[in-house]
Amino acid sequence: MAETEFHQTQLASIGAKFQIAGTFERADVIPSGHINTTFAATYGDAHGQSRRYLMQSINRHVFSDPIAVMRNIEFVTQHLKTTFPDQINLSLVPSIDGAFWASGDDQSVWRCYDFIENCVAHDAVTHADQAYQAAIGFGNFQTQLSSLDPNILLETIPDFHHTPKRLQRLIAAAKADHAGRRGSVLDEINAITSREKLAHVLIDGMQNGHLPLRITHNDTKINNVMMSAATGHAVCVIDLDTVMPGLALFDFGDLVRSAANQAAEDERYLSRIEFSKPFYQAIHAGFMESAGSVLTEHEVKLLPISAMVITLEVAMRFLTDFLEGDVYFKTHREGQNLDRCRAQLKLLESMEQALSC
Ligand code: GN1
Ligand code: MG
């Protein structure tokens, strides 16, 4: 069976497990994201009207307990829906059993959302205003969850932003050298290990109680916020897989990594990668405007360095995966994880020059 035909059959059968009115018409792959497999499924009703749903198969290799992931998402989406009913919120479609997920024949775990129409997600930023809007979106998300006890949520990937442990994992992967690639990345390993001190800044602040634990998104890439196609304004934060207890600085840092630079995350021409101070200032302004009222003085002080820590951490993760044989992040070409790592390191250097004072 051709792949597209297989997808139509598979998605029609998954869709039947959710409380969706109408008849399945077709499913289209949405190729973004490095972890899950995502489709837009279109259903038609008797009046000739179509409605779309977002269906995702949760990556079981990355999320060992997908039901815990869904419990976190259910909690957060319900809170946003009931507390902020006038905004557009991510909304889960219940399964026919009344849960918020359904399993496929192959033990896959699926969820279904109402599709957020008339919006776009940018993979890279072209104007400072997009960076500003993304910061408004993630900052509002942070503020709207700030009254909740973070311990309500489960830690679905332990030590997700524990940068020193990520560094130890990289060193172990280099030592084991399963894919036989260590010899080709000595410069990158050295660039990362020489920044060990930087890796400790956020986690030390969390462990010594100087930085408060909050409910955070933890994956605040620019393409995880939907913007209105008409106005460009931030509409809704998506991809809540990693919503967990964390630091506001994880979210600010990862947004700067992905939005204060116009190049792609895997850009091979390193001369095209440059940290943009104006985009950074737009992100800072947007985050302060939307989350400044809940941030502590110490958090605000560490905003610039958080961008460097998270960029270093993501460089480590891409390099670890390259050394382990590309088993975690989806790749579409040979060496893509190494290209991603090199791009992060170039961005980090450029950040260090612009932000260190
Ligand atoms: C992954 O799913 P996606 O593509 O939004 C990853 C993030 C990384 C990001 C790097 C669960 O996010 O942590 O920062 O790739 N998600 C997970 O692009 O590991
Ligand atoms: Mg994700």
Tab-separated table of C-alpha atoms and ligand atoms in Angstrom:
chain	number	residue	atom	x	y	z
A	1	MET	CA	0.000	0.000	0.000
A	2	ALA	CA	1.402	3.445	-0.888
A	3	GLU	CA	2.335	5.554	2.138
A	4	THR	CA	-0.391	8.159	1.606
A	5	GLU	CA	-3.032	5.448	1.172
A	6	PHE	CA	-1.790	3.802	4.383
A	7	HIS	CA	-2.098	7.127	6.209
A	8	GLN	CA	-5.698	7.623	5.027
A	9	THR	CA	-6.712	4.176	6.294
A	10	GLN	CA	-4.782	4.586	9.545
A	11	LEU	CA	-6.132	8.072	10.293
A	12	ALA	CA	-9.731	7.143	9.434
A	13	SER	CA	-9.495	4.292	11.913
A	14	ILE	CA	-7.880	6.454	14.638
A	15	GLY	CA	-10.403	9.251	14.056
A	16	ALA	CA	-13.241	6.770	14.659
A	17	LYS	CA	-11.976	6.421	18.233
A	18	PHE	CA	-12.625	10.106	18.994
A	19	GLN	CA	-15.894	11.987	19.448
A	20	ILE	CA	-15.819	13.617	16.026
A	21	ALA	CA	-19.040	14.437	14.181
A	22	GLY	CA	-19.040	14.030	10.383
A	23	THR	CA	-17.365	11.790	7.857
A	24	PHE	CA	-13.635	11.340	7.423
A	25	GLU	CA	-12.515	12.925	4.153
A	26	ARG	CA	-8.702	12.910	4.212
A	27	ALA	CA	-5.560	13.328	6.293
A	28	ASP	CA	-2.538	15.468	5.419
A	29	VAL	CA	0.860	15.079	7.055
A	30	ILE	CA	2.121	18.132	8.952
A	31	PRO	CA	5.887	17.776	8.681
A	32	SER	CA	6.988	20.111	11.507
A	33	GLY	CA	8.404	19.015	14.891
A	34	HIS	CA	11.318	16.687	15.620
A	35	ILE	CA	9.444	14.247	17.871
A	36	ASN	CA	5.819	13.301	17.135
A	37	THR	CA	3.993	12.380	13.930
A	38	THR	CA	1.262	14.879	13.108
A	39	PHE	CA	-1.670	15.020	10.682
A	40	ALA	CA	-4.500	17.417	9.849
A	41	ALA	CA	-7.640	15.303	9.368
A	42	THR	CA	-10.614	16.788	7.504
A	43	TYR	CA	-14.189	15.732	8.251
A	44	GLY	CA	-17.305	16.753	6.300
A	45	ASP	CA	-20.854	17.098	7.574
A	46	ALA	CA	-24.201	16.544	5.836
A	47	HIS	CA	-24.375	20.253	4.882
A	48	GLY	CA	-21.134	20.138	2.916
A	49	GLN	CA	-19.164	21.937	5.657
A	50	SER	CA	-15.649	20.758	6.471
A	51	ARG	CA	-13.912	20.781	9.802
A	52	ARG	CA	-10.288	19.954	10.580
A	53	TYR	CA	-8.693	18.191	13.544
A	54	LEU	CA	-5.054	17.842	14.518
A	55	MET	CA	-4.134	14.236	15.217
A	56	GLN	CA	-0.831	13.259	16.743
A	57	SER	CA	0.851	10.006	17.505
A	58	ILE	CA	2.977	10.452	20.625
A	59	ASN	CA	6.607	9.357	20.246
A	60	ARG	CA	6.914	6.356	22.566
A	61	HIS	CA	10.702	6.339	22.501
A	62	VAL	CA	10.796	9.906	23.868
A	63	PHE	CA	7.786	9.667	26.195
A	64	SER	CA	7.862	6.422	28.145
A	65	ASP	CA	4.578	7.302	29.879
A	66	PRO	CA	2.332	8.944	27.244
A	67	ILE	CA	-0.700	8.809	29.538
A	68	ALA	CA	1.149	10.987	32.064
A	69	VAL	CA	1.888	13.414	29.216
A	70	MET	CA	-1.819	13.502	28.386
A	71	ARG	CA	-2.764	14.026	32.043
A	72	ASN	CA	-0.527	17.125	32.189
A	73	ILE	CA	-1.957	18.453	28.938
A	74	GLU	CA	-5.524	17.792	30.033
A	75	PHE	CA	-4.944	19.638	33.290
A	76	VAL	CA	-3.388	22.684	31.648
A	77	THR	CA	-5.850	22.946	28.756
A	78	GLN	CA	-8.822	22.604	31.125
A	79	HIS	CA	-7.416	25.298	33.399
A	80	LEU	CA	-6.909	27.694	30.480
A	81	LYS	CA	-10.355	26.954	29.043
A	82	THR	CA	-12.210	27.553	32.287
A	83	THR	CA	-10.132	30.504	33.528
A	84	PHE	CA	-9.661	32.296	30.207
A	85	PRO	CA	-12.713	31.287	28.133
A	86	ASP	CA	-12.560	34.354	25.868
A	87	GLN	CA	-9.224	33.492	24.308
A	88	ILE	CA	-8.470	30.765	21.782
A	89	ASN	CA	-7.198	27.773	23.759
A	90	LEU	CA	-5.862	24.429	22.665
A	91	SER	CA	-8.794	22.055	23.017
A	92	LEU	CA	-8.597	18.251	23.246
A	93	VAL	CA	-11.313	16.179	21.608
A	94	PRO	CA	-12.433	13.350	23.940
A	95	SER	CA	-12.200	9.769	22.792
A	96	ILE	CA	-15.350	7.645	22.564
A	97	ASP	CA	-14.339	6.097	25.915
A	98	GLY	CA	-14.284	9.569	27.474
A	99	ALA	CA	-10.498	9.739	27.805
A	100	PHE	CA	-8.322	12.310	26.033
A	101	TRP	CA	-6.300	9.809	24.075
A	102	ALA	CA	-6.835	6.592	22.114
A	103	SER	CA	-4.518	3.748	21.214
A	104	GLY	CA	-3.824	2.509	17.719
A	105	ASP	CA	-3.478	-1.140	16.685
A	106	ASP	CA	0.308	-0.966	16.992
A	107	GLN	CA	0.213	0.246	20.655
A	108	SER	CA	0.671	3.836	19.459
A	109	VAL	CA	-1.021	6.494	21.582
A	110	TRP	CA	-2.948	9.232	19.764
A	111	ARG	CA	-4.559	12.493	20.735
A	112	CYS	CA	-6.840	14.789	18.827
A	113	TYR	CA	-7.212	18.580	19.029
A	114	ASP	CA	-9.590	20.996	17.343
A	115	PHE	CA	-7.522	22.515	14.533
A	116	ILE	CA	-6.629	26.148	15.134
A	117	GLU	CA	-7.657	27.752	11.842
A	118	ASN	CA	-6.515	31.029	10.236
A	119	CYS	CA	-3.164	30.908	12.002
A	120	VAL	CA	0.458	30.357	11.020
A	121	ALA	CA	3.494	28.994	12.864
A	122	HIS	CA	6.875	30.361	11.758
A	123	ASP	CA	9.940	28.120	11.654
A	124	ALA	CA	12.190	31.162	11.576
A	125	VAL	CA	11.676	34.821	12.313
A	126	THR	CA	11.880	37.508	9.639
A	127	HIS	CA	10.675	40.576	11.592
A	128	ALA	CA	11.270	41.717	15.153
A	129	ASP	CA	7.510	41.925	15.614
A	130	GLN	CA	7.171	38.134	15.189
A	131	ALA	CA	9.739	37.647	17.939
A	132	TYR	CA	7.852	40.134	20.118
A	133	GLN	CA	4.514	38.393	19.496
A	134	ALA	CA	5.980	34.975	20.295
A	135	ALA	CA	7.245	36.355	23.608
A	136	ILE	CA	3.782	37.758	24.355
A	137	GLY	CA	2.301	34.303	23.665
A	138	PHE	CA	4.712	32.381	25.885
A	139	GLY	CA	4.764	35.101	28.558
A	140	ASN	CA	0.956	35.059	28.794
A	141	PHE	CA	1.045	31.269	29.057
A	142	GLN	CA	3.485	31.576	31.958
A	143	THR	CA	1.383	34.210	33.727
A	144	GLN	CA	-1.897	32.377	33.205
A	145	LEU	CA	-0.492	29.275	34.918
A	146	SER	CA	1.375	31.112	37.660
A	147	SER	CA	-1.310	30.655	40.321
A	148	LEU	CA	-1.117	26.844	40.105
A	149	ASP	CA	1.067	24.593	42.219
A	150	PRO	CA	3.697	23.208	39.801
A	151	ASN	CA	3.786	19.914	41.688
A	152	ILE	CA	0.302	19.151	40.323
A	153	LEU	CA	2.033	18.187	37.097
A	154	LEU	CA	4.065	15.042	36.542
A	155	GLU	CA	7.685	15.200	35.461
A	156	THR	CA	7.222	13.263	32.216
A	157	ILE	CA	10.860	13.505	31.141
A	158	PRO	CA	13.001	13.653	34.291
A	159	ASP	CA	15.754	16.297	34.294
A	160	PHE	CA	14.615	17.597	30.919
A	161	HIS	CA	16.426	20.929	31.382
A	162	HIS	CA	19.114	19.686	33.772
A	163	THR	CA	21.963	21.071	31.674
A	164	PRO	CA	24.830	19.577	33.765
A	165	LYS	CA	23.268	16.098	33.467
A	166	ARG	CA	22.867	16.675	29.729
A	167	LEU	CA	26.597	17.445	29.648
A	168	GLN	CA	27.422	14.214	31.499
A	169	ARG	CA	25.276	12.322	29.011
A	170	LEU	CA	27.188	13.893	26.108
A	171	ILE	CA	30.515	12.913	27.677
A	172	ALA	CA	29.245	9.351	28.177
A	173	ALA	CA	28.001	9.181	24.568
A	174	ALA	CA	31.396	10.363	23.319
A	175	LYS	CA	33.150	7.765	25.446
A	176	ALA	CA	30.891	4.936	24.283
A	177	ASP	CA	31.062	6.174	20.672
A	178	HIS	CA	28.408	3.686	19.483
A	179	ALA	CA	28.112	5.188	16.020
A	180	GLY	CA	31.889	5.577	15.567
A	181	ARG	CA	31.555	9.330	15.017
A	182	ARG	CA	33.548	10.762	17.923
A	183	GLY	CA	36.691	11.436	15.891
A	184	SER	CA	34.797	13.797	13.592
A	185	VAL	CA	33.386	15.997	16.381
A	186	LEU	CA	36.285	16.658	18.754
A	187	ASP	CA	36.097	20.429	18.186
A	188	GLU	CA	32.383	20.485	19.017
A	189	ILE	CA	32.864	18.345	22.142
A	190	ASN	CA	35.594	20.706	23.242
A	191	ALA	CA	33.494	23.830	22.551
A	192	ILE	CA	30.767	22.390	24.789
A	193	THR	CA	32.828	20.945	27.638
A	194	SER	CA	34.849	24.179	27.931
A	195	ARG	CA	31.573	25.924	28.878
A	196	GLU	CA	30.806	23.654	31.854
A	197	LYS	CA	30.386	26.630	34.188
A	198	LEU	CA	27.621	28.079	32.038
A	199	ALA	CA	25.784	24.737	32.128
A	200	HIS	CA	25.281	25.094	35.913
A	201	VAL	CA	23.783	28.582	36.136
A	202	LEU	CA	20.048	27.774	35.992
A	203	ILE	CA	20.055	24.413	37.757
A	204	ASP	CA	22.174	25.785	40.618
A	205	GLY	CA	19.700	28.668	40.990
A	206	MET	CA	16.835	26.173	41.131
A	207	GLN	CA	18.560	23.848	43.586
A	208	ASN	CA	19.608	26.577	46.009
A	209	GLY	CA	16.084	28.041	45.990
A	210	HIS	CA	16.993	31.328	44.284
A	211	LEU	CA	14.819	30.579	41.275
A	212	PRO	CA	11.169	29.534	41.836
A	213	LEU	CA	9.696	26.375	40.398
A	214	ARG	CA	6.753	27.127	38.103
A	215	ILE	CA	4.618	25.423	35.513
A	216	THR	CA	6.535	25.953	32.313
A	217	HIS	CA	6.190	24.967	28.676
A	218	ASN	CA	9.804	23.797	28.277
A	219	ASP	CA	9.786	23.745	24.465
A	220	THR	CA	9.227	27.375	23.512
A	221	LYS	CA	10.483	27.202	19.953
A	222	ILE	CA	9.138	29.971	17.770
A	223	ASN	CA	7.041	27.445	15.789
A	224	ASN	CA	5.224	26.378	18.959
A	225	VAL	CA	3.126	29.527	19.062
A	226	MET	CA	0.325	30.100	16.560
A	227	MET	CA	0.021	33.625	15.149
A	228	SER	CA	-3.064	35.093	13.519
A	229	ALA	CA	-2.647	35.037	9.711
A	230	ALA	CA	-4.589	38.306	9.556
A	231	THR	CA	-2.995	40.387	12.325
A	232	GLY	CA	0.262	38.574	13.158
A	233	HIS	CA	-0.704	38.578	16.841
A	234	ALA	CA	0.067	35.584	19.059
A	235	VAL	CA	-3.087	33.481	19.359
A	236	CYS	CA	-2.247	30.268	21.169
A	237	VAL	CA	0.710	28.294	22.478
A	238	ILE	CA	0.856	24.715	21.167
A	239	ASP	CA	2.906	21.516	21.669
A	240	LEU	CA	2.280	21.022	25.374
A	241	ASP	CA	4.096	17.657	25.559
A	242	THR	CA	6.728	18.960	27.911
A	243	VAL	CA	4.542	21.165	30.105
A	244	MET	CA	6.006	20.316	33.519
A	245	PRO	CA	7.432	21.929	36.634
A	246	GLY	CA	10.365	24.090	35.504
A	247	LEU	CA	11.906	27.548	35.429
A	248	ALA	CA	10.519	30.573	33.580
A	249	LEU	CA	14.096	31.015	32.365
A	250	PHE	CA	13.952	27.718	30.442
A	251	ASP	CA	11.089	29.172	28.423
A	252	PHE	CA	12.654	32.577	27.882
A	253	GLY	CA	16.009	31.018	26.986
A	254	ASP	CA	14.641	28.619	24.391
A	255	LEU	CA	12.549	31.339	22.791
A	256	VAL	CA	15.633	33.531	22.382
A	257	ARG	CA	17.546	30.568	20.927
A	258	SER	CA	14.930	30.051	18.240
A	259	ALA	CA	13.716	33.592	17.612
A	260	ALA	CA	16.682	35.948	17.997
A	261	ASN	CA	18.283	34.657	14.830
A	262	GLN	CA	16.954	34.532	11.272
A	263	ALA	CA	18.715	31.337	10.174
A	264	ALA	CA	17.279	27.824	10.239
A	265	GLU	CA	18.030	25.600	13.236
A	266	ASP	CA	20.108	23.308	10.983
A	267	GLU	CA	21.708	26.031	8.810
A	268	ARG	CA	24.910	24.666	7.245
A	269	TYR	CA	26.320	28.041	6.145
A	270	LEU	CA	27.440	29.216	9.549
A	271	SER	CA	28.138	32.746	8.307
A	272	ARG	CA	24.358	33.173	7.977
A	273	ILE	CA	23.860	32.609	11.700
A	274	GLU	CA	23.983	35.716	13.779
A	275	PHE	CA	22.367	36.604	17.076
A	276	SER	CA	20.083	39.588	16.497
A	277	LYS	CA	20.159	42.141	19.297
A	278	PRO	CA	17.007	43.931	18.015
A	279	PHE	CA	15.090	40.629	17.935
A	280	TYR	CA	16.395	39.839	21.423
A	281	GLN	CA	15.205	43.232	22.667
A	282	ALA	CA	11.784	42.582	21.119
A	283	ILE	CA	11.579	39.206	22.920
A	284	HIS	CA	12.700	40.770	26.196
A	285	ALA	CA	10.110	43.553	25.869
A	286	GLY	CA	7.306	41.095	24.993
A	287	PHE	CA	8.168	38.722	27.833
A	288	MET	CA	8.421	41.523	30.401
A	289	GLU	CA	5.128	42.994	29.236
A	290	SER	CA	3.291	39.676	29.527
A	291	ALA	CA	5.115	37.931	32.396
A	292	GLY	CA	7.056	40.731	34.139
A	293	SER	CA	4.455	40.972	36.906
A	294	VAL	CA	5.110	37.377	38.032
A	295	LEU	CA	8.907	37.258	37.581
A	296	THR	CA	11.243	37.854	40.501
A	297	GLU	CA	14.089	40.353	40.357
A	298	HIS	CA	16.580	37.497	40.210
A	299	GLU	CA	14.771	35.864	37.297
A	300	VAL	CA	14.800	39.145	35.389
A	301	LYS	CA	18.524	39.511	36.049
A	302	LEU	CA	19.236	36.066	34.596
A	303	LEU	CA	17.142	36.491	31.424
A	304	PRO	CA	20.151	37.175	29.139
A	305	ILE	CA	22.274	34.303	30.470
A	306	SER	CA	19.336	31.876	30.238
A	307	ALA	CA	19.455	32.207	26.449
A	308	MET	CA	23.100	31.099	26.464
A	309	VAL	CA	22.454	28.172	28.822
A	310	ILE	CA	19.585	26.792	26.745
A	311	THR	CA	21.436	27.277	23.449
A	312	LEU	CA	24.384	25.366	24.925
A	313	GLU	CA	22.025	22.667	26.218
A	314	VAL	CA	20.339	22.174	22.848
A	315	ALA	CA	23.783	22.012	21.162
A	316	MET	CA	24.681	19.229	23.646
A	317	ARG	CA	21.491	17.336	22.905
A	318	PHE	CA	21.955	17.427	19.129
A	319	LEU	CA	25.576	16.308	19.467
A	320	THR	CA	24.655	13.517	21.896
A	321	ASP	CA	22.080	12.246	19.428
A	322	PHE	CA	24.602	12.412	16.572
A	323	LEU	CA	27.050	10.359	18.662
A	324	GLU	CA	24.348	7.852	19.604
A	325	GLY	CA	23.397	7.315	15.951
A	326	ASP	CA	20.405	9.712	15.504
A	327	VAL	CA	17.959	7.849	17.706
A	328	TYR	CA	16.070	10.737	19.324
A	329	PHE	CA	15.414	13.697	16.994
A	330	LYS	CA	13.901	12.999	13.576
A	331	THR	CA	16.480	13.583	10.852
A	332	HIS	CA	15.904	14.036	7.136
A	333	ARG	CA	19.482	13.964	5.895
A	334	GLU	CA	22.874	12.555	6.847
A	335	GLY	CA	24.656	14.648	9.454
A	336	GLN	CA	21.632	16.813	10.259
A	337	ASN	CA	22.062	16.547	14.029
A	338	LEU	CA	25.685	17.626	13.672
A	339	ASP	CA	24.616	20.575	11.491
A	340	ARG	CA	22.054	21.486	14.157
A	341	CYS	CA	24.708	21.306	16.864
A	342	ARG	CA	27.159	23.456	14.891
A	343	ALA	CA	24.454	26.018	14.213
A	344	GLN	CA	23.663	26.247	17.960
A	345	LEU	CA	27.348	26.673	18.803
A	346	LYS	CA	27.729	29.453	16.242
A	347	LEU	CA	24.641	31.156	17.649
A	348	LEU	CA	25.991	30.773	21.175
A	349	GLU	CA	29.297	32.443	20.236
A	350	SER	CA	27.418	35.293	18.666
A	351	MET	CA	25.197	35.599	21.774
A	352	GLU	CA	28.214	35.600	24.080
A	353	GLN	CA	29.702	38.513	22.158
A	354	ALA	CA	26.471	40.493	22.191
A	355	LEU	CA	25.142	39.739	25.675
A	356	SER	CA	28.146	39.326	27.959
A	357	CYS	CA	29.054	42.529	29.658
B	1	GN1	C1	12.079	19.044	20.065
B	1	GN1	O1	8.951	18.631	19.205
B	1	GN1	P1	9.762	19.815	18.914
B	1	GN1	O2	10.387	19.748	17.567
B	1	GN1	O3	8.967	21.077	19.171
B	1	GN1	C2	12.450	18.768	21.521
B	1	GN1	C3	12.865	20.071	22.195
B	1	GN1	C4	14.059	20.676	21.460
B	1	GN1	C5	13.647	20.901	20.015
B	1	GN1	C6	14.816	21.411	19.191
B	1	GN1	C7	10.347	16.508	23.680
B	1	GN1	O4	10.945	19.867	20.022
B	1	GN1	O5	13.255	19.825	23.538
B	1	GN1	O6	14.441	21.905	22.040
B	1	GN1	O7	13.174	19.671	19.405
B	1	GN1	N1	11.342	18.154	22.228
B	1	GN1	C8	11.546	17.079	23.040
B	1	GN1	O8	14.361	21.850	17.963
B	1	GN1	O9	12.648	16.596	23.241
B	2	MG	MG	7.517	18.811	20.894
